Amino acid sequence: MQGFALYPFDPPGDVAALRGELRGWLAANQPTGDIVARANCWASFDPDFSRALGGAGYIGMTLPSRYGGGDRHPLERYVVIEELLAAGAPVGAHWIADRQTGPLILRYGSEEQRQRYLPGIARGELYACIGLSEPGAGSDLAAVRTAARETADGWRINGQKIWTTGAHLSHIMLALVRTEEGSERNAGLSQLLIDLDTPGITIRPIIDMAGRHDFNEVFFDDVLVPHGALVGERGQGWKQVTAELGLERSGPERYLSSHALLVALIDAAGPDPAPPVAALIGELSAELWTLRQLSMSTAAKLAAGEDPMVEASVVKELGNAFEQDMPRRVQAIVDCPWDDASDLGRLLRALLIASPSFSLRGGTREVIRGIIARGLGLR
Amino acid sequence: MSAAREMLCDTARAAFAEAATAGMTPVEEAGFALLLVPEGEGGFGGDWGDVNAVLQIAGAMVPDLPIAARIAPEGLQAAATISLMAGAMGAALALSIEHVNTRQQFGRPLGKFQAVQQSLAVMACEVRAVEAAAAALAARLDVVGRDPVAADFEIAAAKLRANRAVGVVTSIAHQVHGAIGFTREYALNRVTIPLMRWRGEHGNDAHWAARLGRQVAGLGGQGLWAAMTERSDKNRML
Ligand SMILES: Cc1cc2nc3c(=O)[nH]c(=O)nc-3n(C[C@H](O)[C@H](O)[C@H](O)COP(=O)(O)OP(=O)(O)OC[C@H]3O[C@@H](n4cnc5c(N)ncnc54)[C@H](O)[C@@H]3O)c2cc1C
C-alpha cells in the first residue's frame, strides 16, 4: 500500500439533482414513527418501505434494465445509499440483496438465476441473507463445514449456519458450502443460492443483547436444491466470497451507523453550544468529513474496476471506530440519564448497546487490521 | 497524477535532497516561490493540488525548512501545514515498515508478530486519513480560487483530523522502533519532532474543534449533511 491516491468521485449526470429527487422522495415516504429506527438503520427491516423504494427505482440501480435494474452508474447508487443512510431510512430488508447478492448473481450467476432473482431484488420484494459463519467458522471462515454433495437430483445439503442476519425475513441465502468431500480450508468450497422455503431448512431466532431478533441459526437437514443452485464455478467459492466481501466492506454504512445520534446531538445543542459540546461536535464533524472523503475515493476506485481491498479495510476500520466511539463520547460529555425519553437520550442508549457489533459484523477489527498489515507488506 | 505534476514532484525531490544540507538556496533556485504565481506573470501557474504534492515531499524530506512559508500565502498556512503533516506521516510509516521488516528478535523480523502488525495497521489508517483530508482540501481550495473563507469548513476539518493523527502516528512509530528510534542519529525524529510542532501551529485541536463545532451547530443536525454534500457536489460541477 505505497502512496494513497484520492480517486476523484465523479458520477455521471447531475449529482445534486439526484440527491434532491431522493430527498424529496424521502420527505414523502420515510416513516416518521420511531426515531430509534434511524440508528443503525441498515438493520431496520421495513418491507413496505423497501417495496416503495424499489418502485421508485432506488434499488438494483446498477443492474441492467433487462433484469429490472436501473442501468445506473455505481457512483450514482453510492449517492443514493449515502443519502438513505444519512437520513436514517429503514433500508435493512433489501440491504444485503441490493448491496451484494444482486451484484454477485449478475457477475457469477447463470442466466436462469439472473432472470429468476434480479427483478424481485430490484423491486425491493426479494430479500437475501449471507450464509458464511458457522459455529466453528467465525473469523476463520475457511473452517466452513456445511456440506453439499452432488446427487442425480441436485445438491444435498447438511450442516448449520449461524449469526445469519435476516434469515427469517429473507427469501434466499447465498451460502458458502463445502462441495468436495475431504477438501480442506479454502479449497473445495462453492456458493449455493438456496431458496429458504426448501424443505429441511429450520431457522431459529437468536435474540441479541438489545433484545432484537435480527440474527438466526439456520439448520440444513438433508436439504435438496436443484443443480442450478450453484452460483459461478464449482470449487471457486472462496474466490467469489472474497469479491463479495469487497462489496460488503467498502460502503458508507461502515461509518454512518451512528449518524442519527450526531444529528440529534447537534439539534439538542442548539446554535450556541457549551464549549465542551461544541468541541465534541467539531471533532465528530472532522472525522465524518474525512471518512466520507476516504469512502468516496474507495467507491470511485471500485467503480473504476480496481480492487480496493486495502482501502475498503481502512474505511471499515476507521469508520467502525468512529461509529462505535461516538455514543461513548457523547455520553462522556452530555449529561443524560439512562432512561431519558428525549430523542438524544433514546438514540444514545440504543447505540451504546448496538455499537459493540459494529467492529464484529463484516469481519472483526483484528481481521481487518490483518488485511491492512498484509497490504503494508508485513506478512 | 498528471505528467506536469509528476515532473514537478521530481524537481522537488531533487531540490529538497540538496536543500537537506545546503538550506533554502536550491529551493529558491528551482523557483518554488513561483509555484502559485500565474504563468502570465512569469510563474509556474500551479494549483493547490501541486502545492499539496510538493509540500508532502517537503514534509517528508526537509520538514525544518520554511518551504510552506515561501510557497503559500499567509491565509493558507494552516492548509499548507496539513500537507506537510501528511508527508511527514507517510515518511514515519515508511521508516516503520522498513524497520520492522529488517530488525529481528526472537528469530524473526518484528513485522511477523501480530501485535506489531496490528499497530502498524492502526498507524497506516491514520496516515491514509490525513492524506485523504489533504487531497480533499486541495480539491476544495482549487474550486474556490484558494479563498480560505470559502474553504473554512474543509480547512478546519482537515487540520483537526491531522492534529488528532499526530499522537497515534508518532507514538506507534516510536514504539515499533524501540531505542534506535529515540536516538538523535536515526531519521525518525526528523519527522516526528516536526509533527509534534505542527500539531500546535496554525491552530491546535481545541482551536479548530471549537471553531468547527460552532460552525456546525449553526447548520443544525440535518444541515451538516446538507452542507457537506453541497460543498462536495459543487467541487465536481465547477
Ligand atoms: C450483528 C451481527 C450480524 C452478523 N451477521 C452475519 C450474517 O448475516 N451472516 C454471517 O455469515 N455472519 C454474520 N455475522 C457473524 C460475523 O461475521 C462474525 O461474528 C465474525 O466473523 C467473527 O466471528 P466470531 O463471532 O465467531 O468470533 P471469533 O472468530 O471467535 O473471534 C472472537 C475474537 O477473537 C479475535 N480473533 C479471532 N481469530 C483471531 C486471530 N487469528 N488473531 C487475532 N484475533 C483473532 C476476533 O477478532 C474477535 O475479536 C454477524 C455478526 C454480528 C455481530
XYZ file of C-alpha atoms and ligand atoms in Angstrom:
670
model
C 0.000 0.000 0.000
C 2.518 2.596 -1.106
C 1.143 6.103 -1.559
C -2.533 6.790 -1.439
C -4.196 8.419 -4.435
C -7.545 10.062 -3.888
C -9.760 8.741 -6.670
C -11.987 11.556 -7.896
C -15.619 10.859 -7.119
C -17.196 11.732 -10.412
C -20.562 10.125 -11.148
C -22.191 10.890 -14.482
C -25.070 13.334 -14.630
C -26.296 15.914 -12.185
C -25.496 14.601 -8.709
C -27.148 17.494 -6.912
C -30.368 16.805 -8.815
C -30.219 13.098 -7.980
C -29.769 13.968 -4.310
C -32.586 16.476 -4.476
C -35.007 13.975 -6.044
C -34.206 11.368 -3.431
C -34.571 13.834 -0.565
C -37.930 14.878 -1.938
C -38.985 11.238 -2.201
C -37.828 10.543 1.368
C -39.690 13.539 2.724
C -42.883 11.974 1.375
C -42.132 8.297 2.071
C -39.810 7.853 5.048
C -41.659 6.544 8.110
C -41.655 9.186 10.832
C -42.678 6.896 13.679
C -39.797 5.740 15.815
C -36.651 7.860 15.914
C -34.655 4.883 17.217
C -35.223 3.078 13.900
C -32.945 5.736 12.372
C -29.980 4.469 14.371
C -28.046 1.663 12.688
C -30.773 1.937 10.071
C -29.428 -0.703 7.714
C -30.525 -3.190 10.372
C -34.066 -1.747 10.371
C -36.349 -4.084 8.396
C -39.345 -2.438 6.752
C -40.612 -4.373 3.698
C -43.222 -1.704 2.910
C -40.532 0.908 2.725
C -38.280 -1.363 0.648
C -41.059 -2.036 -1.857
C -41.791 1.666 -2.191
C -38.093 2.431 -2.602
C -37.742 -0.279 -5.228
C -40.820 1.025 -7.014
C -39.191 4.454 -7.155
C -36.139 2.946 -8.861
C -33.664 3.236 -5.977
C -32.876 -0.477 -5.562
C -30.853 -2.551 -8.019
C -29.825 0.712 -9.618
C -26.688 -0.714 -11.222
C -28.353 -3.860 -12.577
C -29.105 -3.956 -16.310
C -32.632 -2.914 -17.240
C -33.331 -6.318 -18.832
C -33.270 -7.692 -15.277
C -35.380 -4.885 -13.887
C -32.426 -2.750 -12.868
C -31.786 0.911 -13.446
C -28.695 0.786 -15.693
C -27.168 3.417 -13.454
C -23.540 4.051 -12.623
C -22.211 2.580 -9.334
C -21.396 6.061 -8.069
C -24.981 7.185 -8.654
C -26.008 4.287 -6.460
C -23.411 5.418 -3.926
C -25.028 8.864 -3.766
C -28.414 7.264 -3.170
C -27.285 4.916 -0.423
C -25.296 7.549 1.446
C -28.397 9.763 1.395
C -30.588 6.919 2.667
C -28.155 6.150 5.465
C -27.673 9.785 6.459
C -31.449 10.156 6.628
C -31.745 7.021 8.769
C -34.116 5.333 6.313
C -35.124 1.733 7.200
C -33.211 0.003 4.420
C -32.498 -3.287 6.226
C -34.911 -5.581 4.386
C -33.379 -5.178 0.944
C -29.914 -4.075 2.023
C -27.956 -7.291 1.552
C -29.716 -8.270 -1.690
C -29.084 -4.827 -3.161
C -25.521 -4.498 -1.913
C -24.002 -7.875 -2.590
C -26.297 -10.738 -3.576
C -27.695 -8.998 -6.665
C -24.287 -7.865 -7.976
C -22.870 -11.337 -7.278
C -25.678 -13.074 -9.159
C -25.119 -10.696 -12.058
C -21.402 -11.405 -12.084
C -21.262 -15.134 -11.453
C -24.824 -16.383 -11.749
C -26.427 -18.288 -14.614
C -28.892 -16.638 -16.969
C -31.655 -18.574 -15.267
C -30.619 -17.303 -11.829
C -30.439 -13.750 -13.086
C -33.918 -13.868 -14.568
C -35.321 -15.611 -11.576
C -33.954 -13.380 -8.815
C -32.760 -9.997 -10.046
C -36.127 -8.427 -10.956
C -37.536 -9.193 -7.492
C -34.433 -7.766 -5.859
C -34.747 -4.568 -7.881
C -38.441 -4.220 -6.976
C -37.489 -4.331 -3.291
C -39.516 -7.513 -2.814
C -36.927 -10.267 -2.709
C -34.544 -10.306 0.247
C -31.306 -12.199 0.767
C -29.140 -13.270 3.661
C -25.461 -14.164 3.948
C -24.636 -17.750 4.864
C -20.976 -17.618 5.807
C -20.471 -18.002 9.570
C -20.832 -21.346 11.306
C -20.345 -22.359 14.922
C -16.794 -23.466 14.128
C -16.071 -20.879 11.448
C -16.109 -17.229 12.504
C -13.000 -15.226 11.762
C -11.568 -18.444 10.392
C -14.030 -18.660 7.539
C -12.056 -21.357 5.732
C -13.120 -23.752 8.505
C -16.630 -23.918 6.969
C -18.028 -27.468 7.229
C -21.589 -27.300 5.928
C -21.508 -29.852 3.124
C -23.294 -30.129 -0.205
C -22.999 -33.387 -2.128
C -23.945 -33.617 -5.766
C -26.555 -36.289 -6.460
C -28.589 -37.166 -9.529
C -31.421 -34.910 -8.278
C -29.325 -31.944 -7.229
C -27.269 -30.786 -4.245
C -27.957 -32.388 -0.881
C -27.009 -30.036 1.960
C -26.277 -30.866 5.602
C -24.897 -28.548 8.246
C -25.503 -25.296 10.050
C -25.033 -21.566 9.588
C -25.161 -19.063 12.428
C -25.485 -15.303 13.015
C -27.446 -15.120 9.782
C -28.944 -11.636 9.790
C -32.494 -11.508 8.482
C -32.723 -15.209 7.559
C -36.264 -15.273 8.999
C -37.346 -12.410 6.711
C -35.392 -13.364 3.619
C -36.299 -15.441 0.584
C -32.859 -16.663 -0.363
C -29.490 -17.367 1.205
C -26.199 -17.203 -0.615
C -24.288 -19.876 1.275
C -20.656 -20.895 1.286
C -20.536 -24.685 1.453
C -18.043 -27.496 1.049
C -18.825 -29.320 -2.188
C -15.735 -31.546 -2.367
C -15.657 -34.316 0.173
C -12.437 -34.371 2.184
C -11.339 -30.943 0.965
C -9.554 -28.617 3.374
C -9.503 -24.913 4.121
C -10.307 -22.631 1.191
C -10.221 -25.371 -1.453
C -13.345 -27.308 -2.375
C -15.800 -24.550 -1.424
C -18.683 -23.366 -3.583
C -21.523 -20.879 -3.347
C -25.118 -22.083 -3.479
C -28.183 -19.915 -3.844
C -30.752 -21.531 -1.601
C -34.490 -20.804 -1.554
C -35.263 -20.638 2.141
C -38.654 -22.313 1.810
C -36.992 -25.558 0.705
C -37.981 -28.491 2.967
C -35.396 -29.444 5.600
C -34.370 -25.896 6.484
C -35.011 -24.780 10.067
C -34.498 -21.165 11.078
C -34.253 -20.409 14.794
C -34.042 -16.910 16.221
C -31.108 -15.657 18.275
C -32.102 -12.646 20.344
C -29.317 -10.082 20.543
C -28.314 -8.027 23.591
C -30.578 -5.202 22.500
C -33.497 -7.634 22.732
C -33.922 -7.692 18.969
C -34.434 -10.637 16.706
C -32.091 -9.790 13.823
C -29.874 -12.799 13.503
C -30.570 -16.543 13.426
C -29.290 -20.079 13.371
C -30.072 -21.908 10.153
C -30.029 -25.714 10.066
C -29.826 -27.827 6.910
C -31.100 -31.362 7.285
C -30.821 -33.305 4.020
C -31.942 -30.269 2.085
C -32.205 -30.922 -1.646
C -31.719 -27.997 -4.007
C -31.514 -28.215 -7.817
C -28.222 -28.405 -9.719
C -28.968 -24.895 -10.884
C -28.488 -23.557 -7.347
C -24.728 -23.481 -7.846
C -23.513 -19.929 -8.361
C -20.470 -19.500 -10.539
C -17.934 -22.252 -10.669
C -17.827 -25.325 -8.515
C -14.798 -25.093 -6.206
C -14.372 -21.342 -6.748
C -16.424 -20.355 -3.694
C -13.516 -18.826 -1.833
C -12.579 -16.518 -4.680
C -16.181 -15.455 -5.192
C -16.734 -14.822 -1.495
C -13.661 -12.630 -1.382
C -15.172 -10.485 -4.121
C -18.431 -10.405 -2.170
C -16.643 -9.231 0.957
C -15.111 -6.410 -1.057
C -18.637 -5.143 -1.755
C -19.646 -5.786 1.819
C -16.854 -3.844 3.461
C -16.402 -0.714 1.416
C -19.701 1.133 1.633
C -20.796 4.223 3.575
C -22.713 2.025 6.046
C -19.352 1.365 7.669
C -19.173 4.870 9.087
C -22.779 6.120 9.146
C -24.418 3.654 11.567
C -24.480 6.258 14.368
C -25.238 9.280 12.206
C -28.712 9.764 13.699
C -27.044 10.397 17.062
C -24.837 13.134 15.644
C -27.906 14.795 14.141
C -29.716 14.626 17.497
C -26.650 15.891 19.362
C -26.342 18.940 17.117
C -30.060 19.678 17.341
C -30.096 19.316 21.117
C -27.036 21.533 21.451
C -28.670 24.425 19.621
C -26.895 27.215 17.772
C -24.727 28.234 20.746
C -23.463 25.079 22.443
C -21.398 24.975 25.643
C -17.662 24.751 24.833
C -17.194 21.018 25.564
C -20.215 20.172 23.399
C -19.032 22.454 20.603
C -15.631 20.786 20.732
C -17.182 17.325 20.540
C -19.353 18.344 17.590
C -16.267 19.779 15.909
C -14.241 16.604 16.418
C -17.031 14.331 15.215
C -17.662 16.522 12.171
C -13.992 16.492 11.210
C -13.928 12.706 11.405
C -17.185 12.399 9.474
C -15.924 14.660 6.706
C -12.622 12.777 6.452
C -14.292 9.371 6.415
C -16.631 10.491 3.688
C -13.679 11.517 1.530
C -11.995 8.137 2.106
C -15.192 6.237 1.416
C -15.995 8.159 -1.780
C -12.477 7.620 -3.052
C -12.720 3.894 -2.341
C -16.070 3.701 -4.125
C -14.554 5.520 -7.096
C -11.688 3.041 -7.208
C -14.110 0.123 -7.083
C -16.201 1.723 -9.834
C -13.059 2.072 -11.955
C -12.811 -1.722 -11.910
C -9.911 -1.910 -9.478
C -9.702 -3.891 -6.282
C -9.727 -1.589 -3.253
C -9.396 -4.386 -0.683
C -6.968 -2.439 1.495
C -8.714 0.932 1.116
C -12.044 -0.702 1.939
C -10.467 -2.131 5.071
C -9.157 1.312 6.050
C -12.673 2.742 5.682
C -14.143 -0.099 7.720
C -11.519 0.150 10.462
C -11.718 3.927 10.872
C -15.448 4.057 10.180
C -16.310 1.364 12.733
C -14.149 3.080 15.344
C -15.939 6.375 14.632
C -19.478 4.997 14.788
C -18.617 2.870 17.800
C -16.867 5.618 19.771
C -19.476 8.269 19.023
C -22.083 7.130 21.581
C -19.386 6.722 24.227
C -18.004 10.184 23.553
C -21.465 11.725 23.601
C -22.225 10.054 26.920
C -18.969 11.356 28.362
C -19.875 14.967 27.544
C -23.672 15.215 27.624
C -25.480 14.713 30.901
C -28.271 12.324 30.010
C -29.980 9.781 32.314
C -30.077 6.172 31.094
C -33.858 6.195 30.690
C -34.037 9.689 29.196
C -37.029 9.972 26.862
C -35.630 12.649 24.560
C -34.593 11.744 21.007
C -30.984 12.216 22.006
C -31.328 10.029 25.087
C -33.098 7.206 23.276
C -30.678 7.194 20.359
C -27.745 7.303 22.752
C -28.929 4.288 24.701
C -29.788 2.316 21.570
C -26.390 2.989 20.014
C -24.380 2.332 23.169
C -25.962 -1.122 23.169
C -25.807 -1.757 19.410
C -22.284 -0.472 18.857
C -20.208 -3.441 20.105
C -21.401 -5.277 16.979
C -20.040 -2.632 14.608
C -16.467 -3.946 14.794
C -17.593 -7.595 14.595
C -20.040 -7.808 11.688
C -18.476 -7.973 8.243
C -15.113 -9.097 9.673
C -13.697 -8.228 13.075
C -11.390 -5.324 13.767
C -8.459 -7.722 14.199
C -9.153 -9.463 10.885
C -9.466 -6.114 9.104
C -6.197 -4.874 10.604
C -4.584 -8.098 9.432
C -5.689 -7.349 5.858
C -4.250 -3.845 6.115
C -0.997 -5.206 7.518
C -0.735 -7.602 4.588
C -1.271 -4.624 2.291
C 1.658 -2.924 4.018
C 3.843 -5.909 3.164
C 4.207 -7.173 6.722
C 3.187 -10.802 6.462
C -1.177 12.205 -11.260
C -0.715 14.416 -14.329
C 2.601 14.356 -16.167
C 3.229 18.003 -15.250
C 2.721 17.284 -11.564
C 4.892 14.194 -11.815
C 7.707 16.365 -13.200
C 7.142 18.948 -10.523
C 7.485 16.263 -7.862
C 10.731 15.001 -9.412
C 12.086 18.545 -9.354
C 11.001 18.922 -5.741
C 12.669 15.675 -4.695
C 15.931 16.730 -6.347
C 15.867 20.260 -4.911
C 14.904 19.112 -1.424
C 17.628 16.461 -1.420
C 20.150 19.223 -1.984
C 18.399 21.533 0.426
C 18.726 18.987 3.198
C 22.354 20.040 3.527
C 22.526 23.322 1.587
C 19.469 25.085 3.076
C 16.981 27.168 1.105
C 19.222 28.142 -1.824
C 18.394 25.121 -4.031
C 14.694 25.663 -3.273
C 14.910 29.310 -4.326
C 16.939 28.425 -7.407
C 14.395 25.840 -8.502
C 11.782 28.609 -8.347
C 9.352 27.073 -5.850
C 8.372 30.531 -4.601
C 6.714 30.958 -8.017
C 4.662 27.761 -7.828
C 1.335 29.553 -7.373
C 2.211 32.617 -9.450
C 0.257 32.609 -12.756
C 2.177 31.722 -15.895
C 1.357 35.131 -17.389
C 3.247 36.715 -14.522
C 6.311 34.569 -15.006
C 5.320 31.901 -12.512
C 4.627 28.174 -12.719
C 0.857 28.615 -12.661
C 0.338 25.720 -10.299
C -2.784 24.894 -8.306
C -3.234 23.749 -4.717
C -3.085 20.145 -5.850
C 0.504 20.920 -6.895
C 1.209 22.657 -3.603
C -0.156 19.648 -1.717
C 2.088 17.275 -3.674
C 5.209 19.418 -3.228
C 4.621 20.090 0.462
C 4.075 16.399 1.184
C 7.531 15.790 -0.237
C 8.880 18.710 1.812
C 7.247 17.347 4.953
C 8.962 14.008 4.410
C 12.386 15.267 3.293
C 13.025 18.752 4.722
C 10.423 19.379 7.428
C 12.558 22.048 9.122
C 12.951 24.360 6.130
C 10.406 27.214 5.717
C 9.164 25.961 2.351
C 5.445 26.341 3.064
C 6.034 29.971 4.004
C 7.725 30.569 0.646
C 5.035 28.900 -1.466
C 1.718 29.618 0.241
C 0.126 32.920 1.267
C -0.304 33.805 4.933
C -4.016 32.945 4.985
C -3.333 29.408 3.793
C -0.563 28.403 6.192
C -2.894 26.090 8.119
C -3.801 24.350 4.855
C -0.136 24.147 3.870
C 0.747 22.612 7.226
C -1.745 19.774 6.652
C 0.162 18.763 3.512
C 3.469 18.882 5.385
C 1.933 16.706 8.089
C 0.629 14.155 5.576
C 4.094 13.919 4.041
C 5.866 13.559 7.381
C 3.395 10.888 8.494
C 3.964 8.974 5.263
C 7.698 9.093 5.952
C 7.214 7.882 9.539
C 5.116 4.976 8.241
C 7.671 4.058 5.575
C 10.502 4.110 8.131
C 8.458 1.949 10.490
C 7.607 -0.651 7.846
C 11.220 -0.813 6.734
C 12.393 -1.174 10.320
C 10.029 -3.975 11.354
C 10.797 -5.905 8.199
C 14.552 -5.757 8.897
C 15.005 -5.829 12.644
C 14.921 -9.371 14.016
C 14.027 -10.509 17.509
C 13.054 -13.973 18.727
C 14.475 -15.292 15.469
C 12.186 -13.433 13.079
C 11.520 -9.957 11.738
C 9.374 -7.858 14.086
C 6.852 -7.491 11.270
C 5.931 -11.168 11.651
C 4.475 -10.550 15.109
C 0.772 -9.919 15.083
C 0.910 -7.247 17.791
C 3.333 -5.247 15.658
C 1.254 -5.805 12.515
C -1.889 -4.550 14.201
C -0.120 -1.442 15.498
C 1.166 -0.574 12.064
C -2.283 -1.141 10.554
C -3.692 1.387 13.012
C -0.960 3.828 12.089
C -1.494 3.321 8.353
C -5.193 4.137 8.734
C -4.320 7.452 10.358
C -1.852 8.281 7.607
C -4.404 7.440 4.890
C -6.991 9.588 6.635
C -4.680 12.602 6.695
C -3.644 12.059 3.073
C -7.304 11.918 2.079
C -8.060 15.048 4.097
C -5.189 16.927 2.464
C -6.273 15.836 -1.024
C -9.937 16.709 -0.438
C -8.972 20.101 0.962
C -6.802 20.709 -2.095
C -9.738 19.920 -4.370
C -11.904 22.372 -2.467
C -9.299 25.136 -2.496
C -8.850 24.796 -6.234
C -12.599 25.058 -6.802
C -12.959 28.223 -4.731
C -9.929 30.042 -6.107
C -7.878 29.396 -2.953
C -10.152 31.554 -0.851
C -9.612 30.389 2.745
C -13.030 31.690 3.791
C -14.826 29.602 1.174
C -12.830 26.563 2.321
C -13.207 27.274 6.045
C -15.071 24.031 6.802
C -12.531 21.893 4.966
C -9.500 23.655 6.484
C -10.891 23.245 9.997
C -11.858 19.597 9.470
C -8.579 18.654 7.806
C -6.311 20.420 10.312
C -8.230 18.958 13.234
C -8.075 15.467 11.722
C -4.359 15.829 11.014
C -3.704 17.102 14.544
C -5.520 14.141 16.042
C -3.482 11.712 13.944
C -0.190 13.077 15.278
C -0.469 11.374 18.658
C -1.244 7.959 17.184
C 1.324 8.147 14.404
C 4.254 9.405 16.494
C 3.617 7.034 19.375
C 3.291 3.907 17.230
C 6.256 4.856 15.042
C 8.476 5.259 18.091
C 7.116 2.170 19.806
C 7.876 -0.208 16.947
C 11.352 1.286 16.520
C 12.495 0.643 20.056
C 15.547 2.504 21.356
C 17.101 3.145 17.963
C 14.211 5.480 17.114
C 14.981 7.522 20.212
C 18.494 8.408 19.046
C 19.377 11.738 17.504
C 21.143 9.996 14.644
C 18.274 7.831 13.404
C 15.988 9.552 10.897
C 12.680 9.043 12.676
C 12.896 12.100 14.937
C 13.436 14.280 11.874
C 9.773 13.781 11.057
C 8.237 13.085 14.470
C 9.517 16.265 16.152
C 8.133 18.463 13.329
C 4.814 16.586 13.611
C 4.663 17.408 17.309
C 5.409 21.051 16.496
C 2.862 21.323 13.657
C 0.069 19.990 15.826
C 0.289 23.177 17.880
C 0.903 25.574 14.988
C -1.827 27.298 12.962
C -4.441 26.036 15.376
C -4.223 23.146 17.830
C -7.041 20.625 18.328
C -9.012 22.798 20.753
C -8.876 25.790 18.420
C -10.262 24.006 15.382
C -12.694 21.819 17.318
C -14.318 24.875 18.896
C -14.431 26.712 15.616
C -15.786 23.836 13.551
C -18.189 22.865 16.340
C -19.724 26.335 16.405
C -19.980 26.413 12.622
C -21.732 23.038 12.553
C -24.027 23.978 15.433
C -25.168 26.884 13.292
C -26.015 24.489 10.466
C -28.208 22.236 12.596
C -28.359 18.433 12.635
C -29.642 17.877 9.087
C -27.782 20.954 7.917
C -24.378 19.367 8.493
C -25.006 16.614 5.942
C -26.692 19.025 3.545
C -23.727 21.404 3.715
C -21.125 18.668 3.353
C -22.763 17.173 0.292
C -23.467 20.534 -1.294
C -19.841 21.526 -0.947
C -18.538 18.304 -2.500
C -21.159 18.229 -5.262
C -20.091 21.732 -6.153
C -16.455 20.633 -6.310
C -17.449 18.488 -9.244
C -19.594 20.945 -11.092
C -17.293 23.948 -11.224
C -24.694 -8.129 14.318
C -24.013 -9.231 13.572
C -24.523 -9.654 12.373
C -23.922 -10.705 11.676
N -24.499 -11.136 10.519
C -23.948 -12.179 9.863
C -24.560 -12.699 8.687
O -25.581 -12.199 8.243
N -24.005 -13.769 8.071
C -22.869 -14.361 8.540
O -22.396 -15.301 7.923
N -22.249 -13.894 9.668
C -22.770 -12.831 10.343
N -22.168 -12.369 11.496
C -21.015 -13.077 12.027
C -19.694 -12.345 11.909
O -19.217 -12.394 10.588
C -18.744 -12.997 12.910
O -19.180 -12.636 14.182
C -17.304 -12.588 12.741
O -16.779 -13.058 11.531
C -16.447 -13.097 13.902
O -16.611 -14.449 14.144
P -16.942 -14.983 15.630
O -18.105 -14.204 16.129
O -17.038 -16.438 15.562
O -15.710 -14.533 16.523
P -14.288 -15.273 16.638
O -13.768 -15.550 15.288
O -14.383 -16.376 17.601
O -13.431 -14.081 17.250
C -13.515 -13.629 18.615
C -12.416 -12.586 18.827
O -11.144 -13.174 18.591
C -10.458 -12.466 17.592
N -9.676 -13.360 16.749
C -10.085 -14.463 16.085
N -9.096 -15.008 15.388
C -8.015 -14.220 15.584
C -6.673 -14.227 15.102
N -6.224 -15.167 14.252
N -5.862 -13.255 15.521
C -6.294 -12.295 16.373
N -7.523 -12.229 16.848
C -8.380 -13.182 16.464
C -11.533 -11.779 16.782
O -11.033 -10.649 16.090
C -12.527 -11.423 17.847
O -12.115 -10.237 18.481
C -22.752 -11.312 12.191
C -22.218 -10.856 13.400
C -22.833 -9.839 14.093
C -22.242 -9.396 15.394
